[in-house]
Amino acid sequence: MNDCLFCKIIAGEIPSRKVYEDEFVYAFCDINPIAPIHYLFIPKQHISGASEITPENAEIVGKIFTAIAKVAADENLGSGFRVVTNCGEDAGQTVGHLHFHLLAGTAMGWTVQAGV
Ligand code: AMP
Ligand code: ZN
């Protein structure tokens, strides 16, 4: 866990551009945005990904989505936004700390294409 990039961001050991924070959730700008608005929402507790959500820790997912709805309202994303979590190799997960991408600011397509 000490080597976790997002745990280091939460601890302030690695800088980030914060967009939201509460007791349980932290959100910040993705360093390599794929949409005009691209934020990452993460739990402050280390969970390695969506496959590790259990009855014991699932409450955090509701807290994250509550934070997403608040940011979407605050930033007037009424024309639409997308929330994505990549889990595991095939999905392209690169950071082993649960995170939800909030994408917005443009009309988006919907395809799944290997390697793209
Ligand atoms: P994923 O590929 O779904 O695991 O998403 C990881 C995301 O973390 C990618 O979109 C990266 O651009 C982003 N990322 C990696 N390092 C940083 C960082 N230091 N600050 C902000 N975002 C980062
Ligand atoms: Zn972590």
PDB file of C-alpha atoms and ligand atoms in Angstrom:
ATOM      1  CA  MET A   1       0.000   0.000   0.000  1.00  0.00           C
ATOM      2  CA  ASN A   2       2.923   2.349   0.697  1.00  0.00           C
ATOM      3  CA  ASP A   3       3.851   2.185  -2.968  1.00  0.00           C
ATOM      4  CA  CYS A   4       0.371   3.140  -4.122  1.00  0.00           C
ATOM      5  CA  LEU A   5       0.396   6.267  -6.292  1.00  0.00           C
ATOM      6  CA  PHE A   6      -3.090   7.369  -5.291  1.00  0.00           C
ATOM      7  CA  CYS A   7      -2.450   6.782  -1.572  1.00  0.00           C
ATOM      8  CA  LYS A   8       0.541   9.118  -2.000  1.00  0.00           C
ATOM      9  CA  ILE A   9      -1.688  11.699  -3.699  1.00  0.00           C
ATOM     10  CA  ILE A  10      -4.182  11.499  -0.797  1.00  0.00           C
ATOM     11  CA  ALA A  11      -1.298  11.921   1.662  1.00  0.00           C
ATOM     12  CA  GLY A  12      -0.057  14.975  -0.260  1.00  0.00           C
ATOM     13  CA  GLU A  13       3.258  13.291  -1.049  1.00  0.00           C
ATOM     14  CA  ILE A  14       2.533  13.672  -4.777  1.00  0.00           C
ATOM     15  CA  PRO A  15       0.873  16.904  -5.964  1.00  0.00           C
ATOM     16  CA  SER A  16      -2.571  16.908  -7.538  1.00  0.00           C
ATOM     17  CA  ARG A  17      -5.184  19.427  -8.644  1.00  0.00           C
ATOM     18  CA  LYS A  18      -7.970  18.833  -6.127  1.00  0.00           C
ATOM     19  CA  VAL A  19     -11.566  19.279  -7.243  1.00  0.00           C
ATOM     20  CA  TYR A  20     -13.333  17.740  -4.213  1.00  0.00           C
ATOM     21  CA  GLU A  21     -12.544  16.329  -0.786  1.00  0.00           C
ATOM     22  CA  ASP A  22     -14.458  15.063   2.217  1.00  0.00           C
ATOM     23  CA  GLU A  23     -13.719  12.643   5.040  1.00  0.00           C
ATOM     24  CA  PHE A  24     -13.912   9.598   2.782  1.00  0.00           C
ATOM     25  CA  VAL A  25     -13.426  10.739  -0.813  1.00  0.00           C
ATOM     26  CA  TYR A  26     -10.783  12.669  -2.758  1.00  0.00           C
ATOM     27  CA  ALA A  27     -11.114  13.889  -6.353  1.00  0.00           C
ATOM     28  CA  PHE A  28      -8.563  15.488  -8.625  1.00  0.00           C
ATOM     29  CA  CYS A  29      -7.793  16.247 -12.263  1.00  0.00           C
ATOM     30  CA  ASP A  30      -6.464  13.384 -14.353  1.00  0.00           C
ATOM     31  CA  ILE A  31      -2.899  14.170 -15.421  1.00  0.00           C
ATOM     32  CA  ASN A  32      -3.587  12.899 -18.953  1.00  0.00           C
ATOM     33  CA  PRO A  33      -7.164  13.999 -19.729  1.00  0.00           C
ATOM     34  CA  ILE A  34      -9.125  12.256 -22.488  1.00  0.00           C
ATOM     35  CA  ALA A  35     -12.042  14.705 -22.327  1.00  0.00           C
ATOM     36  CA  PRO A  36     -12.340  18.454 -21.681  1.00  0.00           C
ATOM     37  CA  ILE A  37     -13.327  17.540 -18.110  1.00  0.00           C
ATOM     38  CA  HIS A  38     -11.604  14.453 -16.692  1.00  0.00           C
ATOM     39  CA  TYR A  39     -11.545  13.964 -12.940  1.00  0.00           C
ATOM     40  CA  LEU A  40     -10.670  10.948 -10.816  1.00  0.00           C
ATOM     41  CA  PHE A  41     -12.711  10.108  -7.701  1.00  0.00           C
ATOM     42  CA  ILE A  42     -11.027   7.824  -5.205  1.00  0.00           C
ATOM     43  CA  PRO A  43     -11.710   6.454  -1.734  1.00  0.00           C
ATOM     44  CA  LYS A  44      -9.294   7.595   0.959  1.00  0.00           C
ATOM     45  CA  GLN A  45      -9.090   3.983   2.107  1.00  0.00           C
ATOM     46  CA  HIS A  46      -7.003   1.768  -0.136  1.00  0.00           C
ATOM     47  CA  ILE A  47      -9.139  -0.615  -2.221  1.00  0.00           C
ATOM     48  CA  SER A  48      -7.268  -2.055  -5.168  1.00  0.00           C
ATOM     49  CA  GLY A  49     -10.130  -1.978  -7.650  1.00  0.00           C
ATOM     50  CA  ALA A  50     -13.773  -2.690  -8.398  1.00  0.00           C
ATOM     51  CA  SER A  51     -13.191  -6.445  -7.994  1.00  0.00           C
ATOM     52  CA  GLU A  52     -12.309  -5.844  -4.334  1.00  0.00           C
ATOM     53  CA  ILE A  53     -15.607  -4.212  -3.360  1.00  0.00           C
ATOM     54  CA  THR A  54     -17.287  -6.283  -0.643  1.00  0.00           C
ATOM     55  CA  PRO A  55     -20.337  -5.970   1.618  1.00  0.00           C
ATOM     56  CA  GLU A  56     -17.963  -4.586   4.260  1.00  0.00           C
ATOM     57  CA  ASN A  57     -16.544  -1.732   2.170  1.00  0.00           C
ATOM     58  CA  ALA A  58     -19.281  -1.093  -0.428  1.00  0.00           C
ATOM     59  CA  GLU A  59     -20.641   1.963   1.372  1.00  0.00           C
ATOM     60  CA  ILE A  60     -17.752   3.979  -0.033  1.00  0.00           C
ATOM     61  CA  VAL A  61     -19.097   3.525  -3.565  1.00  0.00           C
ATOM     62  CA  GLY A  62     -22.252   5.428  -2.611  1.00  0.00           C
ATOM     63  CA  LYS A  63     -20.157   8.148  -1.027  1.00  0.00           C
ATOM     64  CA  ILE A  64     -18.090   8.448  -4.208  1.00  0.00           C
ATOM     65  CA  PHE A  65     -21.188   8.685  -6.410  1.00  0.00           C
ATOM     66  CA  THR A  66     -22.672  11.271  -4.057  1.00  0.00           C
ATOM     67  CA  ALA A  67     -19.486  13.313  -4.477  1.00  0.00           C
ATOM     68  CA  ILE A  68     -19.677  12.872  -8.258  1.00  0.00           C
ATOM     69  CA  ALA A  69     -23.264  14.154  -8.306  1.00  0.00           C
ATOM     70  CA  LYS A  70     -22.271  17.177  -6.213  1.00  0.00           C
ATOM     71  CA  VAL A  71     -19.349  18.084  -8.481  1.00  0.00           C
ATOM     72  CA  ALA A  72     -21.513  17.560 -11.576  1.00  0.00           C
ATOM     73  CA  ALA A  73     -24.123  19.933 -10.151  1.00  0.00           C
ATOM     74  CA  ASP A  74     -21.529  22.491  -9.024  1.00  0.00           C
ATOM     75  CA  GLU A  75     -19.905  22.455 -12.472  1.00  0.00           C
ATOM     76  CA  ASN A  76     -23.202  22.510 -14.388  1.00  0.00           C
ATOM     77  CA  LEU A  77     -22.651  19.211 -16.184  1.00  0.00           C
ATOM     78  CA  GLY A  78     -26.346  18.978 -16.914  1.00  0.00           C
ATOM     79  CA  SER A  79     -25.762  18.187 -20.569  1.00  0.00           C
ATOM     80  CA  GLY A  80     -24.216  14.903 -19.509  1.00  0.00           C
ATOM     81  CA  PHE A  81     -21.251  13.112 -18.052  1.00  0.00           C
ATOM     82  CA  ARG A  82     -19.830   9.599 -17.951  1.00  0.00           C
ATOM     83  CA  VAL A  83     -18.435   7.631 -15.000  1.00  0.00           C
ATOM     84  CA  VAL A  84     -16.020   4.782 -15.761  1.00  0.00           C
ATOM     85  CA  THR A  85     -13.971   2.415 -13.662  1.00  0.00           C
ATOM     86  CA  ASN A  86     -11.406   0.176 -15.314  1.00  0.00           C
ATOM     87  CA  CYS A  87     -10.760  -3.090 -13.478  1.00  0.00           C
ATOM     88  CA  GLY A  88      -7.904  -5.382 -14.386  1.00  0.00           C
ATOM     89  CA  GLU A  89      -5.601  -5.808 -17.334  1.00  0.00           C
ATOM     90  CA  ASP A  90      -8.137  -6.193 -20.152  1.00  0.00           C
ATOM     91  CA  ALA A  91      -9.916  -3.028 -19.050  1.00  0.00           C
ATOM     92  CA  GLY A  92      -6.653  -1.089 -18.974  1.00  0.00           C
ATOM     93  CA  GLN A  93      -6.405  -0.430 -15.250  1.00  0.00           C
ATOM     94  CA  THR A  94      -3.002   1.141 -14.629  1.00  0.00           C
ATOM     95  CA  VAL A  95      -3.294   2.271 -10.996  1.00  0.00           C
ATOM     96  CA  GLY A  96      -4.207  -0.325  -8.372  1.00  0.00           C
ATOM     97  CA  HIS A  97      -6.349   1.930  -6.192  1.00  0.00           C
ATOM     98  CA  LEU A  98     -10.079   2.052  -6.923  1.00  0.00           C
ATOM     99  CA  HIS A  99     -10.914   5.111  -8.998  1.00  0.00           C
ATOM    100  CA  PHE A 100     -13.835   6.401 -11.000  1.00  0.00           C
ATOM    101  CA  HIS A 101     -13.189   8.568 -14.044  1.00  0.00           C
ATOM    102  CA  LEU A 102     -15.656  11.438 -14.496  1.00  0.00           C
ATOM    103  CA  LEU A 103     -15.657  12.451 -18.159  1.00  0.00           C
ATOM    104  CA  ALA A 104     -17.582  15.433 -19.482  1.00  0.00           C
ATOM    105  CA  GLY A 105     -17.487  18.513 -21.645  1.00  0.00           C
ATOM    106  CA  THR A 106     -18.150  16.887 -25.005  1.00  0.00           C
ATOM    107  CA  ALA A 107     -20.557  14.467 -26.695  1.00  0.00           C
ATOM    108  CA  MET A 108     -19.081  10.983 -26.392  1.00  0.00           C
ATOM    109  CA  GLY A 109     -19.233   7.872 -28.539  1.00  0.00           C
ATOM    110  CA  TRP A 110     -19.680   4.357 -27.189  1.00  0.00           C
ATOM    111  CA  THR A 111     -17.335   1.659 -28.462  1.00  0.00           C
ATOM    112  CA  VAL A 112     -15.080  -0.993 -27.023  1.00  0.00           C
ATOM    113  CA  GLN A 113     -12.184  -1.718 -29.335  1.00  0.00           C
ATOM    114  CA  ALA A 114      -9.154  -3.821 -28.447  1.00  0.00           C
ATOM    115  CA  GLY A 115      -6.015  -1.815 -27.873  1.00  0.00           C
ATOM    116  CA  VAL A 116      -7.584   1.612 -28.369  1.00  0.00           C
TER     117      VAL A 116
HETATM  118  P1  AMP B   1      -6.738   3.687 -15.192  1.00  0.00           P
HETATM  119  O1  AMP B   1      -5.944   3.584 -16.460  1.00  0.00           O
HETATM  120  O2  AMP B   1      -8.201   3.472 -15.355  1.00  0.00           O
HETATM  121  O3  AMP B   1      -6.125   2.853 -14.099  1.00  0.00           O
HETATM  122  O4  AMP B   1      -6.644   5.216 -14.740  1.00  0.00           O
HETATM  123  C1  AMP B   1      -5.514   5.748 -14.120  1.00  0.00           C
HETATM  124  C2  AMP B   1      -5.513   7.201 -14.444  1.00  0.00           C
HETATM  125  O5  AMP B   1      -4.628   7.851 -13.553  1.00  0.00           O
HETATM  126  C3  AMP B   1      -5.070   7.540 -15.871  1.00  0.00           C
HETATM  127  O6  AMP B   1      -6.112   8.197 -16.568  1.00  0.00           O
HETATM  128  C4  AMP B   1      -3.854   8.442 -15.645  1.00  0.00           C
HETATM  129  O7  AMP B   1      -3.786   9.496 -16.576  1.00  0.00           O
HETATM  130  C5  AMP B   1      -4.083   8.948 -14.236  1.00  0.00           C
HETATM  131  N1  AMP B   1      -2.888   9.351 -13.509  1.00  0.00           N
HETATM  132  C6  AMP B   1      -1.734   8.662 -13.396  1.00  0.00           C
HETATM  133  N2  AMP B   1      -0.873   9.331 -12.608  1.00  0.00           N
HETATM  134  C7  AMP B   1      -1.514  10.473 -12.217  1.00  0.00           C
HETATM  135  C8  AMP B   1      -1.147  11.584 -11.397  1.00  0.00           C
HETATM  136  N3  AMP B   1       0.060  11.667 -10.809  1.00  0.00           N
HETATM  137  N4  AMP B   1      -2.050  12.576 -11.248  1.00  0.00           N
HETATM  138  C9  AMP B   1      -3.263  12.504 -11.839  1.00  0.00           C
HETATM  139  N5  AMP B   1      -3.679  11.478 -12.600  1.00  0.00           N
HETATM  140  C10 AMP B   1      -2.796  10.476 -12.807  1.00  0.00           C
HETATM  141 ZN    ZN B   2      -3.871   3.221  -2.541  1.00  0.00          ZN
END
